[in-house]
PDB file of C-alpha atoms in Angstrom:
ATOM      1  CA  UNK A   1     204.107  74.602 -16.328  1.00  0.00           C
ATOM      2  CA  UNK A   2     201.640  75.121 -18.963  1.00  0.00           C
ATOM      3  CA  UNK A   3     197.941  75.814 -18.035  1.00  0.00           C
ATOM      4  CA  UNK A   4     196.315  72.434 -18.492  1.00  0.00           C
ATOM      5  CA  UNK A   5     198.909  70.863 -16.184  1.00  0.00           C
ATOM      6  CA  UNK A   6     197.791  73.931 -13.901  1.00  0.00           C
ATOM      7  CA  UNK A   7     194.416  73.288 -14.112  1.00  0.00           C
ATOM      8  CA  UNK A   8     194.876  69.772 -13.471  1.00  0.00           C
ATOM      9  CA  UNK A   9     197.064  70.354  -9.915  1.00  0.00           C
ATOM     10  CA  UNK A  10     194.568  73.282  -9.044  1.00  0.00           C
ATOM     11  CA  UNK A  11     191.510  71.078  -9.136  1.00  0.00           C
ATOM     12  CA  UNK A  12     194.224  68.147  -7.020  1.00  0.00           C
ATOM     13  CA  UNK A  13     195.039  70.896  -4.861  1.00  0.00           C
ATOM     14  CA  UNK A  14     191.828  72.223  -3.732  1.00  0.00           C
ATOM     15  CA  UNK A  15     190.102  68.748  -2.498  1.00  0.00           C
ATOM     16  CA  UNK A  16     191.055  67.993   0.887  1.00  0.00           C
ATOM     17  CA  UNK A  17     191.002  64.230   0.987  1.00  0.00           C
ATOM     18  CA  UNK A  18     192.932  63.881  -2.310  1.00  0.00           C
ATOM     19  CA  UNK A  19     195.738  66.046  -0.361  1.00  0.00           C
ATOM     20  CA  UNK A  20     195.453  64.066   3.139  1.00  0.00           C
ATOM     21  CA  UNK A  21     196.372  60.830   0.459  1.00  0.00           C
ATOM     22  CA  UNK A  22     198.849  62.816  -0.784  1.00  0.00           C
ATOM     23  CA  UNK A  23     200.800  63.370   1.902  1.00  0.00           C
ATOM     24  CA  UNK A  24     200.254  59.781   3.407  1.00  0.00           C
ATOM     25  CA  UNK A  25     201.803  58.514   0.106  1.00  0.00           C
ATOM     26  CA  UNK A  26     205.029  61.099   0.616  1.00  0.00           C
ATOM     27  CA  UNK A  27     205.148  59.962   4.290  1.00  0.00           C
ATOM     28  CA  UNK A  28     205.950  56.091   2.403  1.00  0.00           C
ATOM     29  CA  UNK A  29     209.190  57.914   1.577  1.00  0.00           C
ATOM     30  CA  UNK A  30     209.630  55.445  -1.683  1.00  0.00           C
ATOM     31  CA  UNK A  31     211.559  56.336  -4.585  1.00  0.00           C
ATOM     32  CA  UNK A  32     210.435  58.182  -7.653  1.00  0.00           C
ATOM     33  CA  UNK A  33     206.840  57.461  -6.569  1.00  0.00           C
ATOM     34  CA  UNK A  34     203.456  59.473  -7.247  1.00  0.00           C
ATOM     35  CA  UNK A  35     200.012  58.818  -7.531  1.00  0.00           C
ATOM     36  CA  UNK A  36     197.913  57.710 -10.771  1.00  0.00           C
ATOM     37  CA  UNK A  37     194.947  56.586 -12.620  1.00  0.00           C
ATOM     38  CA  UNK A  38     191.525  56.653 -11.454  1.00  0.00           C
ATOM     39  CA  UNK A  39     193.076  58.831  -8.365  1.00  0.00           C
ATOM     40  CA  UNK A  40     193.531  61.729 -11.136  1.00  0.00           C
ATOM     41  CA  UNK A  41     190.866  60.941 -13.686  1.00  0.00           C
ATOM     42  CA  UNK A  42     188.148  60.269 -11.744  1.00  0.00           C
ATOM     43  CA  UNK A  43     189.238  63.355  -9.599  1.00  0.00           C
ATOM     44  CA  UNK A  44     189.314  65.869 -12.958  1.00  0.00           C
ATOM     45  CA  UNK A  45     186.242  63.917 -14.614  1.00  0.00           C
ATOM     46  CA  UNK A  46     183.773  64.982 -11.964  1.00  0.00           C
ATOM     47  CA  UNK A  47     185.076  68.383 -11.932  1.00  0.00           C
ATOM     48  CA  UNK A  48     184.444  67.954 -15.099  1.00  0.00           C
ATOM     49  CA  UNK A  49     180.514  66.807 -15.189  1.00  0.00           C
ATOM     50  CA  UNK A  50     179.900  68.480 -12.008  1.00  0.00           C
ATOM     51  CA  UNK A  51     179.191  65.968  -9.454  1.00  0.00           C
ATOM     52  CA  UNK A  52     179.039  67.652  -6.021  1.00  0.00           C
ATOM     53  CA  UNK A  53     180.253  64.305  -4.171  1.00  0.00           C
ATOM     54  CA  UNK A  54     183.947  62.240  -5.218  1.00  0.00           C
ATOM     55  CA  UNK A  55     183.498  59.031  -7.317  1.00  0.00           C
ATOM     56  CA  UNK A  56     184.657  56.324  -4.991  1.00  0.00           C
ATOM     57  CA  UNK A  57     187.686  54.292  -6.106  1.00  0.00           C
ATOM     58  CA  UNK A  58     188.295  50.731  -6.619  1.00  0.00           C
ATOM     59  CA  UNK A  59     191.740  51.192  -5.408  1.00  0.00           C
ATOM     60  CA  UNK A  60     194.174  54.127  -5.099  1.00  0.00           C
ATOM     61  CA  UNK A  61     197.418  53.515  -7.073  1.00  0.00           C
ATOM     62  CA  UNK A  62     200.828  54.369  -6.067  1.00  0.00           C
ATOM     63  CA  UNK A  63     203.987  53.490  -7.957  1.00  0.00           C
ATOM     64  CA  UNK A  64     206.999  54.015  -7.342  1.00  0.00           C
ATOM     65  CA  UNK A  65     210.576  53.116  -9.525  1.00  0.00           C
ATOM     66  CA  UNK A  66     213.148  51.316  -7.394  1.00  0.00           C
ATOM     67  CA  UNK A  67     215.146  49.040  -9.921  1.00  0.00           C
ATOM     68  CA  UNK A  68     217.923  47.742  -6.725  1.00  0.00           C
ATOM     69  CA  UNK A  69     215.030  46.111  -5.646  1.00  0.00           C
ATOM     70  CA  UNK A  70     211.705  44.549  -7.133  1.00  0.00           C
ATOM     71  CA  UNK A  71     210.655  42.107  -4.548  1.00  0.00           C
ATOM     72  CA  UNK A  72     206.798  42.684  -3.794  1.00  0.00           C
ATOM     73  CA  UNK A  73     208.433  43.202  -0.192  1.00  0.00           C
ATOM     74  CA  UNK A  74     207.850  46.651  -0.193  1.00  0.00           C
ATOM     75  CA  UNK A  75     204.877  46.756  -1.839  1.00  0.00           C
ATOM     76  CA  UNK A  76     203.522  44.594   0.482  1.00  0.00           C
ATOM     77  CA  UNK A  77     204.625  46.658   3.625  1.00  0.00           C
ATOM     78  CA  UNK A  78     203.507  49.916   2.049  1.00  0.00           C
ATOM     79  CA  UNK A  79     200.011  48.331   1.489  1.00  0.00           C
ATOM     80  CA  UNK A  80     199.985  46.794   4.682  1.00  0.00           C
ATOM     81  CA  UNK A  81     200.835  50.693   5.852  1.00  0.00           C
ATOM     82  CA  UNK A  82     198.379  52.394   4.258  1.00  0.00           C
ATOM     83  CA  UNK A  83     195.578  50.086   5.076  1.00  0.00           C
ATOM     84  CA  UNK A  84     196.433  50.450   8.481  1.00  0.00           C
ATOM     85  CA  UNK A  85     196.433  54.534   8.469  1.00  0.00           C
ATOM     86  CA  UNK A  86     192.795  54.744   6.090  1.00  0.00           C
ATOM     87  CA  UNK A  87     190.964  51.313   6.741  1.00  0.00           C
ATOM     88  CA  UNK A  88     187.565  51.993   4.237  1.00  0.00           C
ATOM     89  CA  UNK A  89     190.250  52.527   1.348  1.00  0.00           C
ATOM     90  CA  UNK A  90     191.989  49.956  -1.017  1.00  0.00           C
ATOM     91  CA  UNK A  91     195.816  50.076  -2.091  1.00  0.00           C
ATOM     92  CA  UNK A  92     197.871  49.218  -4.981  1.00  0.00           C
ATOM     93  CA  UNK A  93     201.575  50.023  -4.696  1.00  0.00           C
ATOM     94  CA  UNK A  94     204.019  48.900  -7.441  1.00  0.00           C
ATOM     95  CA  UNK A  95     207.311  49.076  -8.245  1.00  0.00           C
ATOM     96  CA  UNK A  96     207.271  50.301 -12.117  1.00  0.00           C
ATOM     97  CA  UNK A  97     211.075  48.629 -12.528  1.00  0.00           C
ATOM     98  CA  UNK A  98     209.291  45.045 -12.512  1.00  0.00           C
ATOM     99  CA  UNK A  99     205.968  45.779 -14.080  1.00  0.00           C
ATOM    100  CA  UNK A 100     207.649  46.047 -17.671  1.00  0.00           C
ATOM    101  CA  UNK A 101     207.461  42.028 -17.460  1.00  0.00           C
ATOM    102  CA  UNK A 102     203.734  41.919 -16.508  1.00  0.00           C
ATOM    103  CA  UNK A 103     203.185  43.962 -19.042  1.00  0.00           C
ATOM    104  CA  UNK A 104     205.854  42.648 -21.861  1.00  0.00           C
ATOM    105  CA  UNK A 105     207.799  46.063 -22.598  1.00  0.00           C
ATOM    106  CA  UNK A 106     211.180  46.653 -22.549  1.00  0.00           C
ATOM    107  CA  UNK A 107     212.278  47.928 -19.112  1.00  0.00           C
ATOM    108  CA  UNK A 108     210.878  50.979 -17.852  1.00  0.00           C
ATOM    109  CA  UNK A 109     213.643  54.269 -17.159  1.00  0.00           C
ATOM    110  CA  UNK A 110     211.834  55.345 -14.285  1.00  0.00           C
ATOM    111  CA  UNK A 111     208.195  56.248 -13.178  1.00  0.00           C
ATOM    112  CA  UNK A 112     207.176  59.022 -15.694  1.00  0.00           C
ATOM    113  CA  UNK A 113     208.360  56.874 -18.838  1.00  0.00           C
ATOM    114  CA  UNK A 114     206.316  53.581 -17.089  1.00  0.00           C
ATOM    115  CA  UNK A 115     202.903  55.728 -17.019  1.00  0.00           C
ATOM    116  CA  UNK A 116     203.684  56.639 -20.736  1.00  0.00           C
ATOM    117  CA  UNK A 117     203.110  52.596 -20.974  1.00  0.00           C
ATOM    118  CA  UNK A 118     199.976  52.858 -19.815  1.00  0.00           C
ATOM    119  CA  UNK A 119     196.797  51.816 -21.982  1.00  0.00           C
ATOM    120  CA  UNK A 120     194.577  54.756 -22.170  1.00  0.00           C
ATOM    121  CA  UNK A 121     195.759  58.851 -22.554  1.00  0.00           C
ATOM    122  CA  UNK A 122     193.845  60.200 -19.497  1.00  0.00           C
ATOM    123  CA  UNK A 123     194.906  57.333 -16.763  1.00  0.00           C
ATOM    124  CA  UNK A 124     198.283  57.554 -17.522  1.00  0.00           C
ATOM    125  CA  UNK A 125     198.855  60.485 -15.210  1.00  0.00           C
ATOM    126  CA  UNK A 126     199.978  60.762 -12.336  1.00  0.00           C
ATOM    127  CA  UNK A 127     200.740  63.048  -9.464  1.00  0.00           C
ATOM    128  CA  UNK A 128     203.782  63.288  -6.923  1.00  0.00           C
ATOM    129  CA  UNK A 129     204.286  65.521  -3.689  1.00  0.00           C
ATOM    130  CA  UNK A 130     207.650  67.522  -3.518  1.00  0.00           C
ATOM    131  CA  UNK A 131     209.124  68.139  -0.592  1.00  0.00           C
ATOM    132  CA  UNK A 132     208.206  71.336   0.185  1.00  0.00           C
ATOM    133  CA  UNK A 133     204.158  69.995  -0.391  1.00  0.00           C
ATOM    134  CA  UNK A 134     204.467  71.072  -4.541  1.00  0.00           C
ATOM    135  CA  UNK A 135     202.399  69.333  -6.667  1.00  0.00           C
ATOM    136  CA  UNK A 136     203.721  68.166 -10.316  1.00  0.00           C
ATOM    137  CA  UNK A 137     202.202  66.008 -12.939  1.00  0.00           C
ATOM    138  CA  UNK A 138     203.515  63.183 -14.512  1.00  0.00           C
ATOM    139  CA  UNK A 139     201.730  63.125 -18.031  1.00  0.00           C
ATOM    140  CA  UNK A 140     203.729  61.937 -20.928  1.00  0.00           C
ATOM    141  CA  UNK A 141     201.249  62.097 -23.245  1.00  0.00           C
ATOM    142  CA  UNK A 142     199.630  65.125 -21.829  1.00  0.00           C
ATOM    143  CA  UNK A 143     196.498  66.241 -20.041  1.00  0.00           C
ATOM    144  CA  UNK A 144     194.163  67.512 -23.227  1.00  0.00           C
ATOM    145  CA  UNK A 145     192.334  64.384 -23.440  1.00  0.00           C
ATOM    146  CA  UNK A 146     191.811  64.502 -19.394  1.00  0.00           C
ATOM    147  CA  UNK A 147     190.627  67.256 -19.369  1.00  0.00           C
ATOM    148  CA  UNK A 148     188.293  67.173 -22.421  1.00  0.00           C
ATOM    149  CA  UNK A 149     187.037  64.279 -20.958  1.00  0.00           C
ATOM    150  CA  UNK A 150     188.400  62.506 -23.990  1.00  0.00           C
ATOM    151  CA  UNK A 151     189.678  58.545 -23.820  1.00  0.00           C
ATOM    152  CA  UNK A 152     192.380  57.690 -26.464  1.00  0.00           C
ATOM    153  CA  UNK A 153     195.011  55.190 -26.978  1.00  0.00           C
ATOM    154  CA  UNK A 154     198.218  55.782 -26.185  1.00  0.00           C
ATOM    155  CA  UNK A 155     200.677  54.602 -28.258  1.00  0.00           C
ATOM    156  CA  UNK A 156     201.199  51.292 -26.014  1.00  0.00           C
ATOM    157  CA  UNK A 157     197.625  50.755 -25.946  1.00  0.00           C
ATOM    158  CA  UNK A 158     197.156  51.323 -29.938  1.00  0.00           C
ATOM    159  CA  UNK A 159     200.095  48.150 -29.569  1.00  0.00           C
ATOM    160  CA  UNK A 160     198.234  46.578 -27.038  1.00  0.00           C
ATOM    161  CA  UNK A 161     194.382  47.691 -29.139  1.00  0.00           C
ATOM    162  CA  UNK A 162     192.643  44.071 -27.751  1.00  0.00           C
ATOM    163  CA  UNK A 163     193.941  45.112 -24.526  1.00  0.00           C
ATOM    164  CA  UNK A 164     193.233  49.061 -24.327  1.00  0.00           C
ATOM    165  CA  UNK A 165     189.248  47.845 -26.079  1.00  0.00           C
ATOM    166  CA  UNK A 166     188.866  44.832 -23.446  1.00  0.00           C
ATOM    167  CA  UNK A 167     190.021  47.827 -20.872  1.00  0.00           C
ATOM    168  CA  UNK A 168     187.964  50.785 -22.109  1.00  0.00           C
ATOM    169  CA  UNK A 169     184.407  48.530 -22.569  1.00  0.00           C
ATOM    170  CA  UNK A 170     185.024  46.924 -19.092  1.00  0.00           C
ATOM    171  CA  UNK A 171     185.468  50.314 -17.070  1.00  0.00           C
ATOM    172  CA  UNK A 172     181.962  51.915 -19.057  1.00  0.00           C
ATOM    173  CA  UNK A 173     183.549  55.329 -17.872  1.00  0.00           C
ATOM    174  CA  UNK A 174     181.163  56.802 -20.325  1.00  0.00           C
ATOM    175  CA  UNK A 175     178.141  55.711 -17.872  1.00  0.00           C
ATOM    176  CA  UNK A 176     179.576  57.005 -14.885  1.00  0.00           C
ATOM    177  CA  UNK A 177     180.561  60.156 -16.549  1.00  0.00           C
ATOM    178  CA  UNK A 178     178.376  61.335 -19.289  1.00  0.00           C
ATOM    179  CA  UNK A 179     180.624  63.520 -20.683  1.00  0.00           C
ATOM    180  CA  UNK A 180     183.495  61.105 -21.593  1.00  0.00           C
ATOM    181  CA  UNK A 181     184.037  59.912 -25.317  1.00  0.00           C
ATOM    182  CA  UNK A 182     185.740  56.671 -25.604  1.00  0.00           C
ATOM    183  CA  UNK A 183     187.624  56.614 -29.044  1.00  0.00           C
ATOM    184  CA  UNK A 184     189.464  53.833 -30.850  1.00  0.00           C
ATOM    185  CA  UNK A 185     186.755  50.990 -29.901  1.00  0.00           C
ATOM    186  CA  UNK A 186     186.156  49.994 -33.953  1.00  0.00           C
TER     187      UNK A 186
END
């Protein structure tokens, strides 16, 4: 594991609440699943600007790969699940072996490759629970730009550039967290 990826699960690792959703998600028992986006980014960025109190979240968003079956069935009963166990707290649960349509790929190998597809280098990764309670990271495109606070296309979103812009200028993560450089907007 190289140190970034360490730094990133240390700072996971030592907040409480991120853990307690942790180990509700495991406790789903889905395949291939972990936990991404703003759950990890906004988590590392106010390390990173030092805000004493957690950013709230839209949503938390779990995905899981489960290509024998992409009904929303699942999805549904996991959400309905979760809302149930943390009531003041949003879901998203997807199945990454249907979302390749949504989002006009090719089909998706599993969960890590799917996050690769993601628009913008520090949402697309993503944290799963071993087990045994390990954390690892799921970051195809690495964690540098996490943690420098840096936002860059990946190389769907340089495909996708109206996309990743309309994305980047509607989220304004630069005025929640002033030290966060949004790149590729021109």
């Amino acid at each position: 594991m190289s140190s970034d990826h360490k730094a990133v699960i240390d700072i996971i690792a030592a907040d409480p609440w991120a853990m307690d959703i942790l180990w509700l998600a495991r406790s789903l028992s889905l395949p291939d699943w972990a936990i991404g986006a703003g759950f990890v980014r906004s988590l590392v960025w106010d390390r990173l600007c030092g805000f004493a109190q957690r950013t709230p979240l839209n949503d938390i968003d779990i995905v899981y790969s489960d290509p024998a079956d992409i009904s929303r069935t699942i999805e549904r009963a996991a959400e309905t699940e979760l809302a149930a166990a943390r009531i003041t707290q949003s879901w998203s649960v997807r199945n990454m072996a249907r979302m390749h349509l949504k989002n006009r790929d090719a089909p998706y190998r599993d969960t890590a490759h799917a996050i690769g597809h993601w628009l913008e280098t520090p949402t697309a990764v993503a944290v799963t629970m071993d087990d045994d309670g390990t954390l690892r990271l799921l970051a195809p495109h690495g964690v540098a730009d996490l943690l420098a606070g840096r936002v860059h296309p990946t190389p769907s979103g340089w495909r996708k550039i109206e996309e990743y812009r309309a994305r980047v200028t509607a989220k304004s993560w630069p005025s929640r967290w002033p030290k966060v450089v949004v790149k590729g907007l021109t």
